[in-house]
Amino acid sequence: MSTAELEQAKTSAKLPPHPERATMEGRNKILGLWLFIGAETVMFACFFGTYLALKGSNLDGPTTQELYQIPMVAISTLILLVSSLTSVLGVLGMHQNNYKKMMLWFGVTVLLGFSFLGLEIYEFVEYVHAGHTFAGSAFGSAFYTLLGTHGAHVLFGVLWISGLLVQVWRRGMSLDMAPKFFSASLYWHFIDVIWVFIFTVVYLMGKV
Amino acid sequence: MTGCEEPDRTVFSPKGEAGEGSLDVIMLSIYIMTFVVAVVLAIFIYVLIRYRQKPGDNSIPKQVEGSMKLEMLWTVIPIILLAILAVPTLTHTFSLAEEAPKDEDPLRVKVTAHQYWWEFEYPDLGIKTAQQLHIPTDEKVYLELTSDDVIHAFWVPELAGKQDLNPGSTNKMWIDADEPGTYEGRCAELCGAGHALMNFQVVAQEKEDFDKWVEKRKNPSSEPKTAEQKAGKEVFTQNCMSCHAIDGTQMKTKGEKAPNLTGFAERNKIAGLLENNDENLEKWMKHPEQVKPGTYMPSFDFLSDEDMDNLKAYLQSLE
Amino acid sequence: MATLVTIIVFILFLSAILTGGYNKELMDRFRSHWLWDWITTVDHKKIGIMYGIGGGFFFILGGIEALLIRTQLFYPNNDFIVGRAFNELLTMHGTTMIFFVAMPLLFALMNMIVPLQIGARDVAFPFLNAMGLWFFIAGGILMNLSWLFGNAPDAGWTNYVPIAANEYSAGTGIDYYVLGLQISGFGTLMSGINFLATIINMRTEGMSFLRMPLFTWTSFISSALILFGFPPLTAGLFLIMFERLFGANFFDVAAGGNPIIWEHLFWIFGHPEVYIVVLPAFGIMSEVISTFSKKRLFGYTSMVFATILIGFLGFMVWAHHMFTVGMGPVANSIFAIATMTIAVPTGIKVFNWLFTMWGGKIRFTTAMLYAVGFIPTFVMGGVTGVMLSTPPGDYQYHDSYFVVAHFHYVLIGGTVFGILAGFYYWWPKIFGYKLNEKLGKWNFWLFFIGFHLTFLIQHFIGLFGMPRRVFTYQPEDGLTLINQISTVGAYMMAVATILFVVNVIYSYRHRVPVGNDPWDGRTLEWSIPSPAPFYNFAQLPKVRALDAFWHEKMKGNKEMEPAEPLGPIHMPSNNHLPIVIVLGFFISGLGFVFRSNEVGALGLIFAFLMMFVRSFEKDHGYHVETDEVEKVEKGVKA
Amino acid sequence: MEQAKPQQESQATESDAKHLASFAVMIVLTAIAFAAVTMDIVPPAMVVPLIIGLAAIQVMMQFFTFMHLDFKKHRITVTFIFTGLLFGVICVVALKYLV
Ligand code: HEA
Ligand code: HEA
Ligand code: CUA
Ligand SMILES: [Cu+2]
């Protein structure tokens, strides 16, 4: 298939409005993902609770006040918030049957996701140098567990969206793909929601 | 043969105010629950007998949707029963959590649980013992409970309900005994291989007897008198001192890892478990792990018979 | 070196799968075998049957463990199984019974019946459903491998730290617990989501929420409890795993940790868990009692709301397991009152059952016997629960045999009786023939009497001062006779269980096919042939009232009115990926247990890769053509 | 039943502009939270409640605009999510204050 034809296939398929809910499979998928998000909310809440219970136990390591660097957190936050916007723009592209736009914005989302991860790794390296390690204290364990779980979700999210992009790239857009994109973007927003609480409860409250 | 004797640790015969507090709530709840079960059973039996399908009767019974009145009834009555139960529950929950009064100077005991033995320290009296907790009768004794390793629970069914001993924090409770006696206690939280045998005793004594005991503990007679005992002390110094402390000797021990053996002869149980006699003492020292699985006391079966006898003589001389 | 070999084997394995460079002929032979059909199935009824087989197997295992426990306690100072070995037994018994018996057996019935009751051809996520099954099997096997490799978990089913930390539980015992439960927990969560989505989205025309049979309702609420109850367990298990394997310090006091965190996480999960396993049993009882009294369920709406309320309150009361932990009188009081309130909705259910029978025509089939035996038994277990909810009382009861008696009354008198009633009741729908009633009655009476013999007396063992989780007691404690009676009862239950197995075999050998509706049932599942055809409904039915099938029968109709014309039926196709993905997690779990992080990571990577393979799969299922449907329907009727 | 039929309403309500606007609001909320902590503009006792409140508002915005959760159309989903949030809050409070 030539590139031109491919472009054609990707952008011309006309799906019904709200294609993600057009089929029973699609509706099930979205509902299932929402339920899963409900479950994950509780799991993250438990990690938050553990963190709050243990954040004072830093032993000889640095305290939250000494450790956290607001500018870096601000950049991470900005990246993740913007990626939330880009993923919703991708979904809007899908709704407008504009698959080029959809792929563009989801692509940007993936890039932002990776840059967030890069920044997080950099941040962790800094912390470890400052004496804040996973096994060093209860505070360290709780901190890295909470942040690491969130980071693992980001990683899974970018891999998932990348996989979907490859599928559309190879096979073109179809009614099957719509719910997948929609669920992936829901998942991505959820990751963002968790981050809102992380920057509030972990970083900002660690500075108060 | 066995099995016919009266159980001796029941929660139904409390020997103190704390145990009575629990029993009050227990008895009230038993009455209420008996009533509930009786009502359910009565309806149940009536229905089963009255509404069996008779042979040949294939009629279809009336399909009833429900009854607002009945449903209100069995919503409201349980609420009332629970309210009746809730009142003493709350008052006793708070009274059992009462803390030591600030102005008076009550007896305080710091209880530290270890796998699988108990340490009792009287901070105000400056004494430390193990396995057997001595208390005066007719007086509230305030316990401060903590653990050195894993979670245990302190339970003397006749005296009071239980309370956990958590590592890293201190729990409080109080106990009291109306009459002198020895009350069996159990560890009530799974704490490892020896949990089943982590027993202890509470020895309640009249105030004068208790004071005498305190005096004796403060001035223990730990010095060996006979040659046998002297040799025993020698064996002890070489083998046991790294873990066990005996006060009132010139021995330098850390003595934190194992029960303090001061006044050992006076205990009526070894390791809270075996009756205190020479035979059992030897059994314990030779193969403690056979008596209490998982115990941290090593086996001393390599000691010669003579050393063993001397050691026993010494230990049994500790008053 | 070992790592390198592992990696190479792994890559070869992967490339073989991805490129199709494996032995095709062998593969074909596999594929045509009937086992392959079962391994790759996505049919909820077959999955249900496999849950049943798995759960039954583990019940016998857990039961044998219980027998060993009771044998050790037959006389004082018995030295049959002592110390750590005894702790391993009781841990494995409790864990197996809750996670690998009660839940899977309920999932078995839910899988077999819920889609039929709501008039659906399938569940919402057939693929996920299959994965849930394999996760359960993998978790169960992983846990029990600990018996083979030595060192079973020994910290109780509650797995409290610090005794579950490396320092106090040497070896890999606890790792089996942590990873086995983590893996089976994933499956449980998936199944929970699957049932929720199925019940919300897949109901047939006219099947509004307030027309759903009670078993569907309780399965729904139970799934919701799974949805919110399992994540705390997942979180807690992660913490323990990190602590044991990667040196984290959540619970180590010396490093600033706090062991109470685990207790909370465990019970935030653990209390909802007990309602997860009892609510579906309530549902089964409602169906059975109503069918065999020939009456509509008394107070249907209040039954539904009581179920919701029990589920909701179930999340507010977990700390009643921790009254002695030292939370203080205020917290204890709040949780005590919250706990007591659960008696109210449960009482509503009990009286509604009684009044369903009131005025009915009761037929004492084996299923009904279990339902009838359930009522007084469960009420006794429930009222001891309310006794436990008073802190001053609980200071005495806690961690004594009184608690053991309480929870066996609710778990066996509630859940196990419910499961057995459900199997006797729905057996003909799944297999097309009934279980033998005569053997069934023997089974019931032996089980019932054995049960009360074992556990009634345990209330007193506890009140007379015997703590639980102890491998022995002293002759002078005066507990000998009552312990012996209890042990005898346990053996009686064993005989009853063997009778059940005998019954299954006997009834299979002497099977007599039954029609659609052997019990004069009320709900949709009885309107289709027995055994249910693989597509469930040739035409989706139209529901016009509560007890839809009964409603039609009363109007003189033999069948449900269809909601759609007869046409080709869309079905999902079999898939081997569920078991392959789970295999990845299983290998990973085993790797972590053996403290090989490489194998652990590779297993995970493999599992995730397979998930991506799944994502790329174009799985549109297939259609069953109309004439084939007609053939099947005729064949069944003839 | 959740979404029995595909929705037919126009796509016009879903303009890019609307989403950009809510994005702008989120950025402002975030900026206020950061400012409240780093600068001396609110009384210290108010900072924590304020930033938690801001986070809560932001989450609701994510749910209802970005995640297209509609109160009327997806009642069951909303019920489940809010139940999850409630239980989550209970877990956090319990772990923070009871441990
Ligand atoms: C199926 C499982 C199941 C069920 C349904 C229940 C139901 C209840 N449980 Fe139970 N429970 C367990 C399984 C279950 N439990 C397990 C496994 C443990 C131990 C875990 C461990 O430590 O290993 C445990 C432990 C446990 C404890 C902790 C004990 C301790 O360790 O110290 C408590 C304390 O409050 C408790 C209370 C209750 C209450 C109040 C109910 C209520 O839901 C009961 C309600 C029902 C009724 C009350 C009967 C019917 C009602 C009426 C007829 C109306 C009128 C009644 C009244 C007015 C009283 N349970
Ligand atoms: C659904 C859950 C469930 C079920 C069904 C059971 C069933 C039984 N339980 Fe269990 N139990 C628990 C859940 C359950 N239990 C839990 C959660 C604990 C707490 C663990 C802990 O403290 O951590 C516990 C603890 C527990 C204890 C306390 C241990 C202790 O604290 O020291 C005891 C002691 O008597 C006991 C006994 C029994 C008995 C006799 C049965 C009987 O009903 C068993 C009947 C079944 C059989 C006897 C099997 C028969 C099969 C055969 C004989 C094989 C035949 C072979 C072929 C046909 C091939 N259980
Ligand atoms: Cu100490 Cu059990
Ligand atoms: Cu509970």
PDB file of C-alpha atoms in Angstrom, chain A residues 24-25 27-29 31-32 35-36 38-40 42-43 46-47 50 53-54 57 59 134-138 141-142 145 156 159-160 163-164 166-167 170-171 176 180, chain C residues 123-125 189 193 196-197 200-202 227-228 231-232 234-235 238-239 242 246-250 254-258 261 265 570 608 611-612 615-618 620:
ATOM      1  CA  MET A  24     -22.000  -3.373  22.749  1.00  0.00           C
ATOM      2  CA  GLU A  25     -18.310  -4.292  22.991  1.00  0.00           C
ATOM      3  CA  ARG A  27     -19.959   0.183  25.789  1.00  0.00           C
ATOM      4  CA  ASN A  28     -18.782  -2.758  27.855  1.00  0.00           C
ATOM      5  CA  LYS A  29     -15.177  -1.709  27.480  1.00  0.00           C
ATOM      6  CA  LEU A  31     -17.912   0.759  31.548  1.00  0.00           C
ATOM      7  CA  GLY A  32     -15.322  -1.841  32.482  1.00  0.00           C
ATOM      8  CA  LEU A  35     -15.088   0.327  37.099  1.00  0.00           C
ATOM      9  CA  PHE A  36     -11.411  -0.453  36.995  1.00  0.00           C
ATOM     10  CA  GLY A  38     -12.937   2.982  40.715  1.00  0.00           C
ATOM     11  CA  ALA A  39     -10.886   0.056  41.983  1.00  0.00           C
ATOM     12  CA  GLU A  40      -7.606   1.810  41.298  1.00  0.00           C
ATOM     13  CA  VAL A  42      -9.095   2.721  46.312  1.00  0.00           C
ATOM     14  CA  MET A  43      -5.707   1.116  45.738  1.00  0.00           C
ATOM     15  CA  CYS A  46      -4.239   2.976  50.377  1.00  0.00           C
ATOM     16  CA  PHE A  47      -0.816   3.981  49.139  1.00  0.00           C
ATOM     17  CA  THR A  50       0.459   4.562  53.958  1.00  0.00           C
ATOM     18  CA  ALA A  53       1.210   7.484  58.056  1.00  0.00           C
ATOM     19  CA  LEU A  54       4.927   7.106  57.417  1.00  0.00           C
ATOM     20  CA  SER A  57       9.718   8.417  59.599  1.00  0.00           C
ATOM     21  CA  LEU A  59      15.301   8.521  60.171  1.00  0.00           C
ATOM     22  CA  PHE A 134      13.798   3.039  48.985  1.00  0.00           C
ATOM     23  CA  ALA A 135      15.225   0.851  51.720  1.00  0.00           C
ATOM     24  CA  GLY A 136      16.636   3.621  53.866  1.00  0.00           C
ATOM     25  CA  SER A 137      13.568   4.477  55.882  1.00  0.00           C
ATOM     26  CA  ALA A 138       9.856   3.895  56.097  1.00  0.00           C
ATOM     27  CA  SER A 141       9.674   3.074  51.056  1.00  0.00           C
ATOM     28  CA  ALA A 142       6.277   4.723  51.173  1.00  0.00           C
ATOM     29  CA  THR A 145       5.968   2.940  46.333  1.00  0.00           C
ATOM     30  CA  PHE A 156       1.805   1.326  30.856  1.00  0.00           C
ATOM     31  CA  LEU A 159       2.936   1.795  25.833  1.00  0.00           C
ATOM     32  CA  TRP A 160      -0.760   1.163  25.478  1.00  0.00           C
ATOM     33  CA  GLY A 163       0.320   0.147  20.608  1.00  0.00           C
ATOM     34  CA  LEU A 164      -2.997   1.594  19.532  1.00  0.00           C
ATOM     35  CA  VAL A 166       0.630   1.317  15.606  1.00  0.00           C
ATOM     36  CA  GLN A 167      -2.591  -0.580  15.051  1.00  0.00           C
ATOM     37  CA  ARG A 170      -1.087  -0.490  10.057  1.00  0.00           C
ATOM     38  CA  ARG A 171      -4.767  -1.225   9.643  1.00  0.00           C
ATOM     39  CA  ASP A 176     -13.126  -1.624  16.792  1.00  0.00           C
ATOM     40  CA  LYS A 180      -9.852   1.345  22.620  1.00  0.00           C
TER      41      LYS A 180
ATOM     42  CA  VAL C 123     -20.862 -12.194  29.819  1.00  0.00           C
ATOM     43  CA  ALA C 124     -19.518  -8.742  29.028  1.00  0.00           C
ATOM     44  CA  PHE C 125     -15.872  -9.843  28.862  1.00  0.00           C
ATOM     45  CA  LEU C 189     -10.903  -8.340  40.449  1.00  0.00           C
ATOM     46  CA  ILE C 193     -15.572  -6.194  36.923  1.00  0.00           C
ATOM     47  CA  LEU C 196     -20.661  -5.843  37.151  1.00  0.00           C
ATOM     48  CA  ALA C 197     -20.447  -4.939  33.485  1.00  0.00           C
ATOM     49  CA  ILE C 200     -25.299  -3.499  34.070  1.00  0.00           C
ATOM     50  CA  ASN C 201     -25.106  -3.801  30.289  1.00  0.00           C
ATOM     51  CA  MET C 202     -26.258  -7.202  29.157  1.00  0.00           C
ATOM     52  CA  LEU C 227     -14.244  -4.028  43.125  1.00  0.00           C
ATOM     53  CA  PHE C 228     -13.576  -1.874  46.159  1.00  0.00           C
ATOM     54  CA  PRO C 231      -7.554  -3.103  45.941  1.00  0.00           C
ATOM     55  CA  PRO C 232      -6.617  -2.619  49.610  1.00  0.00           C
ATOM     56  CA  THR C 234      -3.504  -5.690  46.479  1.00  0.00           C
ATOM     57  CA  ALA C 235      -1.892  -2.612  47.997  1.00  0.00           C
ATOM     58  CA  PHE C 238       2.561  -5.107  47.425  1.00  0.00           C
ATOM     59  CA  LEU C 239       3.847  -3.553  50.610  1.00  0.00           C
ATOM     60  CA  PHE C 242       8.454  -5.048  48.700  1.00  0.00           C
ATOM     61  CA  PHE C 246      13.327  -5.569  48.114  1.00  0.00           C
ATOM     62  CA  GLY C 247      14.174  -4.426  51.602  1.00  0.00           C
ATOM     63  CA  ALA C 248      11.442  -1.822  52.029  1.00  0.00           C
ATOM     64  CA  ASN C 249      10.550  -0.779  55.545  1.00  0.00           C
ATOM     65  CA  PHE C 250       6.843  -0.260  55.931  1.00  0.00           C
ATOM     66  CA  ALA C 254      13.425  -0.048  63.830  1.00  0.00           C
ATOM     67  CA  ALA C 255      13.304   1.700  60.456  1.00  0.00           C
ATOM     68  CA  GLY C 256      10.347   3.879  61.341  1.00  0.00           C
ATOM     69  CA  GLY C 257       7.671   1.547  60.025  1.00  0.00           C
ATOM     70  CA  ASN C 258       4.456   0.509  61.671  1.00  0.00           C
ATOM     71  CA  ILE C 261      -0.743  -0.390  58.677  1.00  0.00           C
ATOM     72  CA  LEU C 265      -5.193  -2.737  54.982  1.00  0.00           C
ATOM     73  CA  HIS C 570     -22.918 -14.071  17.484  1.00  0.00           C
ATOM     74  CA  PHE C 608       2.514  -7.890  29.162  1.00  0.00           C
ATOM     75  CA  MET C 611      -1.446  -8.668  26.397  1.00  0.00           C
ATOM     76  CA  PHE C 612      -0.184  -6.514  23.550  1.00  0.00           C
ATOM     77  CA  SER C 615      -4.627  -6.044  21.727  1.00  0.00           C
ATOM     78  CA  PHE C 616      -3.516  -6.556  18.127  1.00  0.00           C
ATOM     79  CA  GLU C 617      -5.736  -9.566  17.674  1.00  0.00           C
ATOM     80  CA  LYS C 618      -8.746  -9.136  15.417  1.00  0.00           C
ATOM     81  CA  HIS C 620     -14.670 -10.841  15.851  1.00  0.00           C
TER      82      HIS C 620
END
